[in-house]
mmCIF file of C-alpha atoms in Angstrom:
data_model
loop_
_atom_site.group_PDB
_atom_site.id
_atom_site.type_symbol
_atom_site.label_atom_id
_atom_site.label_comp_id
_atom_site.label_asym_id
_atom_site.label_seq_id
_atom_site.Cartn_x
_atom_site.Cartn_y
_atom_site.Cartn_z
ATOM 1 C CA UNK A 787 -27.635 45.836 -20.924
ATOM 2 C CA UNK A 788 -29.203 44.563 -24.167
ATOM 3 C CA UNK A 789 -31.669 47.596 -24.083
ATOM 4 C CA UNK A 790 -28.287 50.183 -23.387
ATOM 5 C CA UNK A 791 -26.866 48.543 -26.815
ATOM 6 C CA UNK A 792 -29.587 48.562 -28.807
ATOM 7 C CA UNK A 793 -30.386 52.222 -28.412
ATOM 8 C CA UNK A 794 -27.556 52.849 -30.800
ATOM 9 C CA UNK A 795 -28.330 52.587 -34.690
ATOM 10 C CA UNK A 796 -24.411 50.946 -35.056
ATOM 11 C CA UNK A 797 -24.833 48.194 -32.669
ATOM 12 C CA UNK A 798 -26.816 44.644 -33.185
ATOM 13 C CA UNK A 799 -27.388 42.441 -30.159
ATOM 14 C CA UNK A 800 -27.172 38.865 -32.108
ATOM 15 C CA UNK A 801 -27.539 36.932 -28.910
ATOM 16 C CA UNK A 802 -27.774 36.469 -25.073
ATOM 17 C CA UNK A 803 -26.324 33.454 -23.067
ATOM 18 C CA UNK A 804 -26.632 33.157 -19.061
ATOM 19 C CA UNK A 805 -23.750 30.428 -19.256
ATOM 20 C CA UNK A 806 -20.158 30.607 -19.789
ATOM 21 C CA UNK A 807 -20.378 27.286 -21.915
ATOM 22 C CA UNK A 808 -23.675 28.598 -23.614
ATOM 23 C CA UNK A 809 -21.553 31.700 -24.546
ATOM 24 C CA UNK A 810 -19.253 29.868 -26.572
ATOM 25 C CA UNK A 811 -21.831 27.666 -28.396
ATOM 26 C CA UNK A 812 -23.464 30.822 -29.149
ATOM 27 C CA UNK A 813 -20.587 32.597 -30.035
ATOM 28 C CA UNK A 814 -19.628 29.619 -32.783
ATOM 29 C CA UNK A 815 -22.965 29.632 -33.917
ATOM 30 C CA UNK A 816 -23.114 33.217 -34.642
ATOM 31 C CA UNK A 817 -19.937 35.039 -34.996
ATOM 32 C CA UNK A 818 -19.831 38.155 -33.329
ATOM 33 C CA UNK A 819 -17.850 41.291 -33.376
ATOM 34 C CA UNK A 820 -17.534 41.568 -30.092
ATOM 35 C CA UNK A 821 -18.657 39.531 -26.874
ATOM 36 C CA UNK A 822 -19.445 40.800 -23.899
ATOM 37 C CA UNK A 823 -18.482 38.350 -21.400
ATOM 38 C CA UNK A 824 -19.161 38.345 -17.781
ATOM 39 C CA UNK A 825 -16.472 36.414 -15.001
ATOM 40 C CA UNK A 826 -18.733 34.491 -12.924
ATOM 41 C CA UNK A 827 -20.894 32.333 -14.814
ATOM 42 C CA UNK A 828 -22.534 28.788 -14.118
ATOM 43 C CA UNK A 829 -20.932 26.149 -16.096
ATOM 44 C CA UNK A 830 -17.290 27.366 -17.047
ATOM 45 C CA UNK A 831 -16.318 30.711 -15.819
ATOM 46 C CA UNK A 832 -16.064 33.878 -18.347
ATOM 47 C CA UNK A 833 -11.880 33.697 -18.184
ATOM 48 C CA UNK A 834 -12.488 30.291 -19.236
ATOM 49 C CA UNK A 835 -14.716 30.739 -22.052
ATOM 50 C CA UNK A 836 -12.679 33.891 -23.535
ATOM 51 C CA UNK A 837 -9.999 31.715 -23.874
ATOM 52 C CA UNK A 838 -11.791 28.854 -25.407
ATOM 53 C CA UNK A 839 -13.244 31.695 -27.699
ATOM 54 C CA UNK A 840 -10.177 33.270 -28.745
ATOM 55 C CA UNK A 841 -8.451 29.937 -29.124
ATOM 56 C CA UNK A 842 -10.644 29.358 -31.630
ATOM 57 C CA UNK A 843 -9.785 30.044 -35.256
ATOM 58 C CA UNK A 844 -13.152 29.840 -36.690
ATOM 59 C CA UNK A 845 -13.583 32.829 -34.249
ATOM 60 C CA UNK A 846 -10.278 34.907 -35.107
ATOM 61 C CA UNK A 847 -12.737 37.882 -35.936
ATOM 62 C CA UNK A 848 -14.488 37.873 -32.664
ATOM 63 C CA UNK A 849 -12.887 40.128 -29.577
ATOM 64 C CA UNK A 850 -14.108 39.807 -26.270
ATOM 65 C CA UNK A 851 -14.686 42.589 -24.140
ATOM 66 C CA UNK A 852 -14.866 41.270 -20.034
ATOM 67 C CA UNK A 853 -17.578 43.034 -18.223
ATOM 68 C CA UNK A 854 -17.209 42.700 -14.313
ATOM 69 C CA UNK A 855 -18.087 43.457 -10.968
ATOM 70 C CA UNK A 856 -14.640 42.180 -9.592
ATOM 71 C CA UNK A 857 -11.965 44.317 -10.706
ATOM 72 C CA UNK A 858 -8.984 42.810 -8.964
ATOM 73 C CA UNK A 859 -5.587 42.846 -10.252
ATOM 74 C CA UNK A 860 -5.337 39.131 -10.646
ATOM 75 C CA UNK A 861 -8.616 39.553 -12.717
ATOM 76 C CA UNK A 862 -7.586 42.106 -15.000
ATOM 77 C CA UNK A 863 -4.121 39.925 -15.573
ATOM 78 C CA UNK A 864 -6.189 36.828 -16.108
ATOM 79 C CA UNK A 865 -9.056 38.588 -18.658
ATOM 80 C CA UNK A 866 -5.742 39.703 -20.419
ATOM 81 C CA UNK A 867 -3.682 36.589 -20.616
ATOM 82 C CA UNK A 868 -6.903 34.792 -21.782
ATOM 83 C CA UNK A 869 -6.697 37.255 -24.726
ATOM 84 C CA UNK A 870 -10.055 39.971 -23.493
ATOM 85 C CA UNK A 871 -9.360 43.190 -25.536
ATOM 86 C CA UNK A 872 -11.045 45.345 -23.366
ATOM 87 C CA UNK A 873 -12.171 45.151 -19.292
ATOM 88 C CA UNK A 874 -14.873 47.556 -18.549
ATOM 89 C CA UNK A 875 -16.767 47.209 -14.739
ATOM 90 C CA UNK A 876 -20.182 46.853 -15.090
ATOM 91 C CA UNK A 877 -20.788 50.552 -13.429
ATOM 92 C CA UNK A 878 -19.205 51.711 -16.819
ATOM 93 C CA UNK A 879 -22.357 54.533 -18.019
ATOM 94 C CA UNK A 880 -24.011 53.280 -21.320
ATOM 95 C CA UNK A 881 -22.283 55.543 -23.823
ATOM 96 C CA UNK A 882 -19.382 54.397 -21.997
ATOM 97 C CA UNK A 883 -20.593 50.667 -22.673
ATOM 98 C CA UNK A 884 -21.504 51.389 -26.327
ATOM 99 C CA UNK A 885 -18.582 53.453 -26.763
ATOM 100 C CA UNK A 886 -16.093 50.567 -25.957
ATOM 101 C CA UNK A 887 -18.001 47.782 -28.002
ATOM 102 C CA UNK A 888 -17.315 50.712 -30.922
ATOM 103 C CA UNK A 889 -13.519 50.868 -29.978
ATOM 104 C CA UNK A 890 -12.901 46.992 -29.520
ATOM 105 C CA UNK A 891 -15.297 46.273 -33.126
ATOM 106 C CA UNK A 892 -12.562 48.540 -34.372
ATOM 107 C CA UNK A 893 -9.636 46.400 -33.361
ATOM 108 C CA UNK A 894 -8.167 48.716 -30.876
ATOM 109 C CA UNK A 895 -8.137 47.309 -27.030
ATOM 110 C CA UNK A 896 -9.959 49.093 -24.163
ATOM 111 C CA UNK A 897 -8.486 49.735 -20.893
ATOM 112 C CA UNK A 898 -9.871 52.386 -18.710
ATOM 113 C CA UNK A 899 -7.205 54.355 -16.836
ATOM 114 C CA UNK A 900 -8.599 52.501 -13.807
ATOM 115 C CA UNK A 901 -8.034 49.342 -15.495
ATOM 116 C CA UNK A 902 -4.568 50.471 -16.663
ATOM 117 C CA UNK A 903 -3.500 50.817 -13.100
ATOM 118 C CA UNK A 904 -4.650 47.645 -11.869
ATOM 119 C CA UNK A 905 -2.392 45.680 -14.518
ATOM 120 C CA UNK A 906 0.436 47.860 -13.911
ATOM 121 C CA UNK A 907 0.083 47.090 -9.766
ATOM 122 C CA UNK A 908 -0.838 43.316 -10.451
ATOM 123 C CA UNK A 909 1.917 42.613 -13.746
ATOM 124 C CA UNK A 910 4.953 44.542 -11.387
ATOM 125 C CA UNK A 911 3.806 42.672 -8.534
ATOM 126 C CA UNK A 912 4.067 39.162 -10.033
ATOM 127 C CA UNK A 913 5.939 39.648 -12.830
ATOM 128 C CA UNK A 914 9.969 39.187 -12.843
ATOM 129 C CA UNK A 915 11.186 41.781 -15.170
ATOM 130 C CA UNK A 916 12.776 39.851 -18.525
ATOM 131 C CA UNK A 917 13.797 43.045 -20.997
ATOM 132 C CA UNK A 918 15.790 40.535 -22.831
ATOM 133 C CA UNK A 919 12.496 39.482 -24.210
ATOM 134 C CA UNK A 920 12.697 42.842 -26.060
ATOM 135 C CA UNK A 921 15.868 42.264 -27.899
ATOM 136 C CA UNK A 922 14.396 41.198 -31.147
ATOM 137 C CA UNK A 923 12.862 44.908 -31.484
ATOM 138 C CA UNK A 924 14.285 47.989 -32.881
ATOM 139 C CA UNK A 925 14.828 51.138 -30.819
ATOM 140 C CA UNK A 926 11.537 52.743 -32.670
ATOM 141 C CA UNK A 927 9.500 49.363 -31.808
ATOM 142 C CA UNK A 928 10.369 50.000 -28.495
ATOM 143 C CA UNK A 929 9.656 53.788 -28.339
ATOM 144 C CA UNK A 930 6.019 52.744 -29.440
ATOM 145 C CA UNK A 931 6.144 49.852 -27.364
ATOM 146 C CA UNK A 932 6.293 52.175 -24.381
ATOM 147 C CA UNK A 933 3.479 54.724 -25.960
ATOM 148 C CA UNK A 934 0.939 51.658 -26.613
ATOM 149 C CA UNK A 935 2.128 50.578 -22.639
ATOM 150 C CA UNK A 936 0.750 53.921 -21.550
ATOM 151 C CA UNK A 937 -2.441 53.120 -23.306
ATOM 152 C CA UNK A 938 -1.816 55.849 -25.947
ATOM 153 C CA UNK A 939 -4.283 55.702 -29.075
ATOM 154 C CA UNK A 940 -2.101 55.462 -32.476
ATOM 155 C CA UNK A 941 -3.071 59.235 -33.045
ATOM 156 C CA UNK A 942 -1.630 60.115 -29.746
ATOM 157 C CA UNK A 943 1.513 58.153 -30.225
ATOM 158 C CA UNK A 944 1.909 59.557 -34.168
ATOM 159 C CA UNK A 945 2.022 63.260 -32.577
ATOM 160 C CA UNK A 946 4.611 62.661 -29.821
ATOM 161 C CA UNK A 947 6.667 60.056 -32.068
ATOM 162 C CA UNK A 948 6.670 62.549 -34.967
ATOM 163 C CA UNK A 949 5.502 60.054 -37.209
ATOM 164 C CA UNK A 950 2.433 59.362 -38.766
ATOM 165 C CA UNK A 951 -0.877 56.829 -37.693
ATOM 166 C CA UNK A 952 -0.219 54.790 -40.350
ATOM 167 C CA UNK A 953 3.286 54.003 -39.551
ATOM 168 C CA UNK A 954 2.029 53.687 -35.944
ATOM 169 C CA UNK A 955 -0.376 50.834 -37.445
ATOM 170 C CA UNK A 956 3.193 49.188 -38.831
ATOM 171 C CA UNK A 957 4.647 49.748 -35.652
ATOM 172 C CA UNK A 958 2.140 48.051 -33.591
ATOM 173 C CA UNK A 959 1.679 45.332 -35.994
ATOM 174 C CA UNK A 960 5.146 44.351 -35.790
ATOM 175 C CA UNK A 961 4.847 44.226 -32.321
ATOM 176 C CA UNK A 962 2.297 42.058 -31.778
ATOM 177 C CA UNK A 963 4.000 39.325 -34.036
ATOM 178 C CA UNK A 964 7.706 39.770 -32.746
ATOM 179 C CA UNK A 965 5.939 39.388 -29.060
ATOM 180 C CA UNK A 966 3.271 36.801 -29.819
ATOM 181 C CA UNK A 967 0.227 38.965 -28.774
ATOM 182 C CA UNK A 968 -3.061 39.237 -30.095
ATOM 183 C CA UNK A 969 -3.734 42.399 -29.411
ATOM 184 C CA UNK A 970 -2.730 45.993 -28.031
ATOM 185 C CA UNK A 971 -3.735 44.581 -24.361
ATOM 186 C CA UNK A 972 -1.208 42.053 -23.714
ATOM 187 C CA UNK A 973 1.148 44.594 -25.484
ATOM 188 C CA UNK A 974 0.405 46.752 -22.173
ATOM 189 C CA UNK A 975 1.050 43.547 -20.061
ATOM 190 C CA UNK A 976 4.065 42.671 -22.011
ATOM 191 C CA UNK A 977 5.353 46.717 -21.157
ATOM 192 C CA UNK A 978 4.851 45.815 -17.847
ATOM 193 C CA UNK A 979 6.175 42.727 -17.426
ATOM 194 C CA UNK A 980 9.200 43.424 -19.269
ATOM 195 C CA UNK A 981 9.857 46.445 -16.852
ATOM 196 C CA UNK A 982 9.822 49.044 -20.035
ATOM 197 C CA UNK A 983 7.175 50.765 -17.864
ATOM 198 C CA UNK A 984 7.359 50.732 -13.849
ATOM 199 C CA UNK A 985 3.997 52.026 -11.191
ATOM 200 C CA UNK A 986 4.985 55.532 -10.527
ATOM 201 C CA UNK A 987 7.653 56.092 -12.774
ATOM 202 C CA UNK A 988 7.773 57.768 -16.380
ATOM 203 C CA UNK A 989 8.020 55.506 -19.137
ATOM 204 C CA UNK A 990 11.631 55.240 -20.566
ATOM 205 C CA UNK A 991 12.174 53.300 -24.282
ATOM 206 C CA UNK A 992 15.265 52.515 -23.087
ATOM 207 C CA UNK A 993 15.005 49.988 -20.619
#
């Protein structure tokens, strides 16, 4: 994996731990962009360590990116409640791989349409819908609410709100402090949760 990011001129490999607890330490000691964390480790698991590493302020400027073999619902909701911004499976092709270290170094979140699914099965499943949580939002935080549920980039949401990306960027920033999230991927787990977006059915702003 170290050899698939290296071949790109953008990307530095800084470090490589074969622990979850040696991930952290390295990830204090070094302050990456982005970590690429797997879920089983020795020593703490990888849910475990991205939340120690995104509860850590010294490390507000490192995202974690979970890399997996298991790609259960419950792991997807977990990688995302522990504050991942992105879950790729480790079959993901290296421009793929590279591709999403790009996206997540950008501050965007990655979810894979596959992935997508899986927290929309897994968050309707468990979740019991609370769209009162959405009250403190105005009808056009909602709209984009629902667009950034459906995993639609800012560009794609700027074209079908009528808007423009950098109002989309105001948008989503609002968002993420009127909901407490870190990022765009527990705004997709919030859509769900909240029942703004239900398996199967088109998304509607107005629920």
């Amino acid at each position: 994996m170290r050899a698939l990011l290296e071949r790109a001129d953008d990307i530095e490999v800084v470090g490589e731990s074969a622990s979850g607890s040696g991930g952290v330490a390295l990830a204090r000691a070094v302050h990456p962009d982005v970590v690429l964390m797997d879920i089983r480790m020795p020593g703490i698991d990888g849910i475990t360590a991205t939340r120690t590493i995104v509860e850590d302020h010294s490390l507000a400027s490192s995202s974690v990116i979970v890399l997996t073999t298991f790609d259960t619902g419950q792991n997807v909701l977990d990688a995302i409640r522990a504050g991942a911004a992105g879950f790729l499976l480790k079959d993901t092709g290296p421009e793929a791989l590279r591709e999403a270290v790009r996206i997540v170094a950008a501050g965007e979140a990655l979810l894979s349409p596959a992935v997508t699914r899986r927290v929309m099965q897994a968050a309707a499943a468990s979740a019991q819908p609370s769209p009162e949580r959405l009250d403190v939002l105005t009808e056009r935080e909602r709209e984009v609410l629902v667009e950034v549920g459906a995993a639609r980039s800012n560009t794609e949401i700027a074209a079908r709100l009528l808007i423009s990306p950098a109002t989309v960027r105001t948008h989503v920033g609002r968002l993420l402090g009127k909901l407490d999230a870190r990022d765009r991927a527990q705004l997709v787990m919030i859509a769900y949760e909240t029942g703004v977006i239900r398996p199967g059915a088109e998304p509607d702003p107005r629920r």
